[in-house]
Coordinates of C-alpha atoms in Angstrom, one line a residue:
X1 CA 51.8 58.3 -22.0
X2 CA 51.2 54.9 -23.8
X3 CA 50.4 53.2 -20.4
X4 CA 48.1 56.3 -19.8
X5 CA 46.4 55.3 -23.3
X6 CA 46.2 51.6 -22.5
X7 CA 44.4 52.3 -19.0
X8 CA 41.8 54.3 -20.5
X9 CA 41.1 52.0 -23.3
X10 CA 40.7 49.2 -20.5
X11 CA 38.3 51.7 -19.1
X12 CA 36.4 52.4 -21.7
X13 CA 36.0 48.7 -22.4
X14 CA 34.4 47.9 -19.5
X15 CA 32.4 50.5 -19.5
X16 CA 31.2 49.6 -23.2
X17 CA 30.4 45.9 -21.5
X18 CA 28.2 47.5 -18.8
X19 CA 26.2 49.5 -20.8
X20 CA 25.5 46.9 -23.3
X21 CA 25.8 49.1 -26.5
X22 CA 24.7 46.4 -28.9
X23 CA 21.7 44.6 -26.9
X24 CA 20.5 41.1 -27.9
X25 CA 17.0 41.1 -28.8
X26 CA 15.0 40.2 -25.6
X27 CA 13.1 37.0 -25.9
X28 CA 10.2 35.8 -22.7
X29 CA 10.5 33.2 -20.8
X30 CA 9.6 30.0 -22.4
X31 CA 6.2 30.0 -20.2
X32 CA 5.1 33.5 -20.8
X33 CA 5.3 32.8 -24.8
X34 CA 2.1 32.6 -26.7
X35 CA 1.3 28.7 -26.9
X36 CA -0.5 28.8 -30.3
X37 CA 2.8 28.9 -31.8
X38 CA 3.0 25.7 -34.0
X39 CA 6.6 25.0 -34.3
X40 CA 6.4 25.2 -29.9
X41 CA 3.4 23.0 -30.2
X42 CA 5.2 20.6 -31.8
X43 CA 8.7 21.0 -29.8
X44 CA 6.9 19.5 -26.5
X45 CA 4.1 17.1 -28.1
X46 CA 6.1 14.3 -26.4
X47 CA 6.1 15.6 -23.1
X48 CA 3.5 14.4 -20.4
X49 CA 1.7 17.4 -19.1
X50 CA -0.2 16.0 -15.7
X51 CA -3.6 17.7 -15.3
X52 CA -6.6 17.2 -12.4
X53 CA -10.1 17.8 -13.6
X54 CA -12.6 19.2 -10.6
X55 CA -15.4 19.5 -12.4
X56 CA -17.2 16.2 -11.1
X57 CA -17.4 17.5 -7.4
X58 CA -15.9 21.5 -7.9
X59 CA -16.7 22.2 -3.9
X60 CA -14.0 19.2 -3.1
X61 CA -10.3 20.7 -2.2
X62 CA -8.2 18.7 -3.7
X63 CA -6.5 15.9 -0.9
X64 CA -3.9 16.9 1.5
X65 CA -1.1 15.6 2.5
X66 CA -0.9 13.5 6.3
X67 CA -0.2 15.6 9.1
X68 CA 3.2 13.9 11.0
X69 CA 1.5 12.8 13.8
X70 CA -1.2 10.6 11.2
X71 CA 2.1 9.3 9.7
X72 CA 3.6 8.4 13.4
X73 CA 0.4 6.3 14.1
X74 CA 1.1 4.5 11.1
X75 CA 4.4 3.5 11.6
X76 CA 4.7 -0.7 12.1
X77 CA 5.4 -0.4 15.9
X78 CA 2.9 1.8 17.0
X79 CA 0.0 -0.2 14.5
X80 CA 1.5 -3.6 16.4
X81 CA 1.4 -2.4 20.3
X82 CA -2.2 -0.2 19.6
X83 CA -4.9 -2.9 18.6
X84 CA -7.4 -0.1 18.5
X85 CA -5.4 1.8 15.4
X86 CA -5.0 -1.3 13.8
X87 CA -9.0 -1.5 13.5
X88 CA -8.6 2.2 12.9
X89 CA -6.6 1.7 8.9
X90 CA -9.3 -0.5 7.8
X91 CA -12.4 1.8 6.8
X92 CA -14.9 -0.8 5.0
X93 CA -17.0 -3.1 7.4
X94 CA -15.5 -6.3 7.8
X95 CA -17.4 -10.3 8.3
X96 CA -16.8 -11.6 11.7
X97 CA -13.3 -13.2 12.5
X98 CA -14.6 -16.8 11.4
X99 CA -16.2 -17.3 8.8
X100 CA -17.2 -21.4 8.0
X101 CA -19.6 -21.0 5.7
X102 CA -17.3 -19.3 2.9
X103 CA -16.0 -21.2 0.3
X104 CA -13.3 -18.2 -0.5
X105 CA -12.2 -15.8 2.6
X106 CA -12.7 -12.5 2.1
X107 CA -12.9 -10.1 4.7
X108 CA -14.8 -6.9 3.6
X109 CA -18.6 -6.3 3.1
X110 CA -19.9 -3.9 0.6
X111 CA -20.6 -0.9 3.3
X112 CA -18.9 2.1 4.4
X113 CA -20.3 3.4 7.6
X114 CA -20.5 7.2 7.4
X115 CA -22.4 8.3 11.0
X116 CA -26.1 7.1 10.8
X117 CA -25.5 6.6 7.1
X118 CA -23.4 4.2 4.9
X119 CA -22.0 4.2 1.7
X120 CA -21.3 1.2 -0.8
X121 CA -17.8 0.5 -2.6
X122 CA -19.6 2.1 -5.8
X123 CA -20.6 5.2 -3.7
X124 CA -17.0 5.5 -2.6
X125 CA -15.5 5.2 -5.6
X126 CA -18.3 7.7 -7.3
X127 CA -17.1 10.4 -4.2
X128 CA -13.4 9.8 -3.6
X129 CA -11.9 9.0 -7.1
X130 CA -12.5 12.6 -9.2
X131 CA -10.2 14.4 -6.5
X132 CA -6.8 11.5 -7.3
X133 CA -4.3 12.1 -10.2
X134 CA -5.5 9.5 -13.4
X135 CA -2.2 7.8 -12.6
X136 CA -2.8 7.1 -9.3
X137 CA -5.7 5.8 -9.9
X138 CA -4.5 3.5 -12.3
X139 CA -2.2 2.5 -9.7
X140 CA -4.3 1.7 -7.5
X141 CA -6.4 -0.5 -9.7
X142 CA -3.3 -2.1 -11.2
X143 CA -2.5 -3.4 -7.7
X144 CA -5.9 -4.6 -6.5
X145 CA -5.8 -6.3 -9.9
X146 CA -2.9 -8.7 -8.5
X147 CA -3.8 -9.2 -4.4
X148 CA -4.6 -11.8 -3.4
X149 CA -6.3 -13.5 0.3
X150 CA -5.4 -16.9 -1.4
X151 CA -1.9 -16.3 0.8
X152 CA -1.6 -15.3 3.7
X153 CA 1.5 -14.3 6.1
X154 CA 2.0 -15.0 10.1
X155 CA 4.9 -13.5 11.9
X156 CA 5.1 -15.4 15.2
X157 CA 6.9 -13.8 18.4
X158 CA 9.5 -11.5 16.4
X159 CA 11.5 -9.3 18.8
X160 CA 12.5 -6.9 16.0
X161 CA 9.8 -4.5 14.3
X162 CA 12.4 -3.9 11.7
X163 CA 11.9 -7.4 11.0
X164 CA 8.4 -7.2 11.0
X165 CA 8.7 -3.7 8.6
X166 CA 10.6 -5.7 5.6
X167 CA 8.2 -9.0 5.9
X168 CA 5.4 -6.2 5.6
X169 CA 7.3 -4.9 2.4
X170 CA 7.9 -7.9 1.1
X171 CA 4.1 -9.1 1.4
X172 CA 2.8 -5.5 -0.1
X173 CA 5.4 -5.6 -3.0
X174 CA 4.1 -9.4 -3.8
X175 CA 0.4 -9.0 -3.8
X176 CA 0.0 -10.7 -0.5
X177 CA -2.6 -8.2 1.1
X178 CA -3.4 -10.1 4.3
X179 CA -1.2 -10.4 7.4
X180 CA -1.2 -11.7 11.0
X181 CA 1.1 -11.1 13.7
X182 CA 1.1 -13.3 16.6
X183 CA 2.4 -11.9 19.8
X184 CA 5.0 -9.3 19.3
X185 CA 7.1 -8.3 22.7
X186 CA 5.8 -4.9 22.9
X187 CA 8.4 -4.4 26.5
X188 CA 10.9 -3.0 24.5
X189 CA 11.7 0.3 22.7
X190 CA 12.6 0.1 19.7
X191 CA 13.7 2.5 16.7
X192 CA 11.7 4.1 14.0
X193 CA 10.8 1.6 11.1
X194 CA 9.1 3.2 8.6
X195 CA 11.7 3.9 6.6
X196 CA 12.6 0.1 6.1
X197 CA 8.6 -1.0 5.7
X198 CA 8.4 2.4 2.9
X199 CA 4.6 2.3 4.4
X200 CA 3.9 -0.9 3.3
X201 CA 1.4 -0.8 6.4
X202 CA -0.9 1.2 5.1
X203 CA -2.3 -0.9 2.2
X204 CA -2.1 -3.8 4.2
X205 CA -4.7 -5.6 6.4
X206 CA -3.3 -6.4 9.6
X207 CA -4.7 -8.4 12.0
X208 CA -3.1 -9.3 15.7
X209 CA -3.4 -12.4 17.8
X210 CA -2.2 -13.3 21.5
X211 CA -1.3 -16.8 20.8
X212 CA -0.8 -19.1 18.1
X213 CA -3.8 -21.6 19.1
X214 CA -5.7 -18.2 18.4
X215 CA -4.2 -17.1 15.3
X216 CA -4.7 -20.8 13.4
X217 CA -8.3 -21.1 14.8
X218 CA -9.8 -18.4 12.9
X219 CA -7.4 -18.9 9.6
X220 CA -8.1 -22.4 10.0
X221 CA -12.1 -21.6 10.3
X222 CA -11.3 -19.3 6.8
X223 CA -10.0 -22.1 5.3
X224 CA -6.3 -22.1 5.3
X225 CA -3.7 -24.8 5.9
X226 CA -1.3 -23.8 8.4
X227 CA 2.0 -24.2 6.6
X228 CA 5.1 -23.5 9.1
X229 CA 8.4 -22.5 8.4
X230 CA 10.7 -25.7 10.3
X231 CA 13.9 -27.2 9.3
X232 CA 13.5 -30.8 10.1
X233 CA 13.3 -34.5 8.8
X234 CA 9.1 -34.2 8.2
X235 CA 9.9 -30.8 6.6
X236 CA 8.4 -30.3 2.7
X237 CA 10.3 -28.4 0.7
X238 CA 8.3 -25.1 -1.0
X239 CA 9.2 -26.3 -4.3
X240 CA 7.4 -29.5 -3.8
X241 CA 3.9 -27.9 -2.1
X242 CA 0.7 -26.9 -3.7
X243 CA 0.4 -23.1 -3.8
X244 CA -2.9 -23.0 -5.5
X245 CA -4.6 -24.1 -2.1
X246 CA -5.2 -21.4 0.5
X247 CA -2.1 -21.3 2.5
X248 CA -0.8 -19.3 5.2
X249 CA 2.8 -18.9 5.5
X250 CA 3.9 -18.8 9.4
X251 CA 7.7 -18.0 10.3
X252 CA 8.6 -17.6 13.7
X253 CA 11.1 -16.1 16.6
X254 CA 14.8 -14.6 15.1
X255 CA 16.4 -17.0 17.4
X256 CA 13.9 -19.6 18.8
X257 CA 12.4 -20.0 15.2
X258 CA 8.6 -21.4 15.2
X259 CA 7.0 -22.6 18.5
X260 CA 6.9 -25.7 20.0
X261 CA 3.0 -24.7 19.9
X262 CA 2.8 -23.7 16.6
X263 CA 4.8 -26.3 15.5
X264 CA 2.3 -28.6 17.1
X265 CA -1.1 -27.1 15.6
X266 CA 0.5 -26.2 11.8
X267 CA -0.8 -28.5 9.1
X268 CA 2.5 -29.4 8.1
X269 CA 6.3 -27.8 8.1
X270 CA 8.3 -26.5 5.3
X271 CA 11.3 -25.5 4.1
X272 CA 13.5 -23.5 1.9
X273 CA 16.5 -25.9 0.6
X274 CA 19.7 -24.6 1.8
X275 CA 23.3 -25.7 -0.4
X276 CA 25.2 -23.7 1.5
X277 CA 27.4 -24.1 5.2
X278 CA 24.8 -22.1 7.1
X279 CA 21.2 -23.6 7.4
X280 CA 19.4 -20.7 7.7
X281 CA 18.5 -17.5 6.3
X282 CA 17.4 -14.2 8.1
X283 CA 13.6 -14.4 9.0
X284 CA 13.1 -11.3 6.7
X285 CA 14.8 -13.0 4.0
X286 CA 12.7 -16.3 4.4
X287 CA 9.5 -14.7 4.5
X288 CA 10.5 -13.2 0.8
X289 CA 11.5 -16.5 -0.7
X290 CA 8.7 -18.4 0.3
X291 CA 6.1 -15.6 -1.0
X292 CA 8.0 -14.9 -3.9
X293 CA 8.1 -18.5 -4.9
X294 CA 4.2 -19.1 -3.8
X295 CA 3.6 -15.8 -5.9
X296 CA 5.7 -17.8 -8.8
X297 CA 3.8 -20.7 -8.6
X298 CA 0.6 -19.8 -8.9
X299 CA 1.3 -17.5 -11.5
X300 CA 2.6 -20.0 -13.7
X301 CA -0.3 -22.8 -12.9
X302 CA -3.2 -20.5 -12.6
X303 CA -2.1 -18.1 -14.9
X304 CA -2.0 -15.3 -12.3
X305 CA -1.9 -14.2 -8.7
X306 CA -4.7 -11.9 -8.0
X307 CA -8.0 -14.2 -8.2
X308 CA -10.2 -11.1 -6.9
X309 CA -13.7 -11.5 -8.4
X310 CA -15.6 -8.2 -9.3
X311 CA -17.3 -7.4 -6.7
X312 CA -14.7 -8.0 -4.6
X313 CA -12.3 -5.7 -6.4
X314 CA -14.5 -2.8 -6.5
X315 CA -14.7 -3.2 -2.8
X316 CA -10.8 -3.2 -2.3
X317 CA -10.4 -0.2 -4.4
X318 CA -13.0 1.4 -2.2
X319 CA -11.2 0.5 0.9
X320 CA -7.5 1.7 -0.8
X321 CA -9.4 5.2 -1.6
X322 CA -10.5 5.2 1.6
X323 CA -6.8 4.8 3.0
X324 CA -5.3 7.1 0.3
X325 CA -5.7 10.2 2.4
X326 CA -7.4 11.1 5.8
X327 CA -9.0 13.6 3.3
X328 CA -11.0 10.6 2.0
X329 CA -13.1 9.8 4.7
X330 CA -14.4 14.1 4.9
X331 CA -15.2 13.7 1.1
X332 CA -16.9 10.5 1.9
X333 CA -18.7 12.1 4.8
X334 CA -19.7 15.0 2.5
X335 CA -21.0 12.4 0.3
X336 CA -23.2 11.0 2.6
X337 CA -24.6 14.0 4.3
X338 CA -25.9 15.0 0.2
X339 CA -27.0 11.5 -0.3
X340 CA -29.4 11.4 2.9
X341 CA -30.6 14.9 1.9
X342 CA -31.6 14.1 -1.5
X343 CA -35.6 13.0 -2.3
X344 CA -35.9 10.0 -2.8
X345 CA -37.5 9.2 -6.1
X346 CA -40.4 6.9 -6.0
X347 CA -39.9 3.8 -8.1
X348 CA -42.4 3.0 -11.0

């Protein structure tokens, strides 16, 4: 009888819990309460609530995201064996190769050709900017704010794009935004190296060369010194050059380091100083040093690294815009096809 009494008791129990007899009050979801409530105001004043304003351009969608196959023709090896995508990821017009009657190399002119019609940098900014997030495009003008054509890097024969990938890191993550790459083996397969450049690529301008006589032509005509990365008696050491002068950094070949040819036509060889038993470092790893310390240097004697004047800035942001998303170039387009339909107001 008592165990009879205990089972229905247990019974009852959990019946009791199942039905709830005493219900809590029933609040709503946090995001379905009323937000005129003050105390909630204040309980989330310090969080950052991200917001997009349309209301500039409202028939814009807002930017997709690349498709796969946009973000496979970006990748380091296919940009280094296809010359024609290469010309492809930089939108402005650009000067001629050579360029001797510039006092200051840079490569860009102030049009953006849109069919029969172009647009300038301002244009571009005007169209592309209201559809990007505030933060990225504070991002974006933070980093044109510190780039810099004053340094320039040459990878020479490299059999490795996974090489190439972290030298194109390294020169994105230090300001560097020109690059040259002088006769990569293309004969080989190699594996997927995006992942170790993290798209570094894409903000980059990179520009290919069959031979080192070609390559130190043109930056010669722009009016770099040819600095080569040699260890040898006539070497200078990085710590003892002058990174204020427009220089381009060359290293060379994994194993066969720097050609006898570009050893030959360089303006002079240095080096990193070595204290260890090896007397060398990995040609990734070289390439950061000496950027990293040329970055150093001219930060601390010229006060900074980016020496972009205005007009040249506005017309780098343009160009990074016009990179942002493939979306960029149809709102661009768009732009364009209004701007050649509107009346053109007589001047007084």
């Amino acid at each position: 009888m008592i165990a009879c009494n205990t089972l229905i008791r247990a019974h009852l129990s959990n019946l009791r819990c199942k039905l709830d007899l005493n219900p809590k009050p029933f609040f709503f979801p946090l995001s379905l309460r009323l937000l005129t409530s003050v105390p909630l105001c204040n309980r989330i004043s310090s969080c950052r609530i991200r917001t997009r304003s349309f209301s500039a351009i409202p028939e814009v969608a807002p930017l997709e995201d690349e498709s796969l196959e946009d973000l496979a023709k970006d990748t380091v090896e296919h940009l280094l064996t296809h010359q024609d995508d290469v010309a492809r990821l930089m939108k402005m017009e650009r000067r001629s190769g050579m360029d001797i009657h510039s006092k200051r190399w840079f490569p860009y002119l102030d049009r953006f050709k849109c069919g029969s019609e172009s647009l300038s940098s301002r244009e571009v900014i005007e169209a592309v900017a209201p559809v990007l997030m505030e933060e990225r495009k504070e991002r974006l003008k933070r980093v044109v704010r510190n780039r810099s054509y004053s340094v320039c890097l040459v990878v020479e024969g490299l059999c490795d794009f996974g090489n190439v990938s972290a030298t194109f890191r390294s020169a994105d993550a230090l300001g560097l935004q020109s690059v040259h790459v002088v006769s990569c083996d293309s004969s080989k397969r190699y594996r997927e190296n995006r992942h170790v450049s993290m798209g570094a690529e894409k903000w980059l301008d990179i520009e290919l060369w069959n031979s080192p006589k070609e390559c130190f032509k043109v930056l010669k005509s722009r009016g770099y010194r040819i600095a080569t990365t040699h260890v040898g008696m006539d070497a200078v050491s990085i710590y003892d050059m002058d990174w204020s002068r427009p220089t381009a950094i060359v290293v060379g070949n994994e194993n066969r380091g720097i050609s006898d040819e570009a050893l030959e036509l360089s303006d002079l060889h240095c080096s990193i100083p070595m204290k260890g038993m090896v007397d060398s470092f990995n040609v990734s790893v070289a390439a950061g040093i000496v950027m990293h310390h040329a970055v150093c240097d001219r930060t601390m004697h010229l006060g900074c690294h980016g020496d972009l004047n205005e007009d040249e800035s506005q017309i780098l942001l343009a160009e990074f815009l016009l990179r942002h998303n493939n979306s960029s170039i149809s709102i661009a387009n768009e732009y364009a096809k209004r701007k050649a339909h509107m009346p053109l107001i007589p001047r007084l």
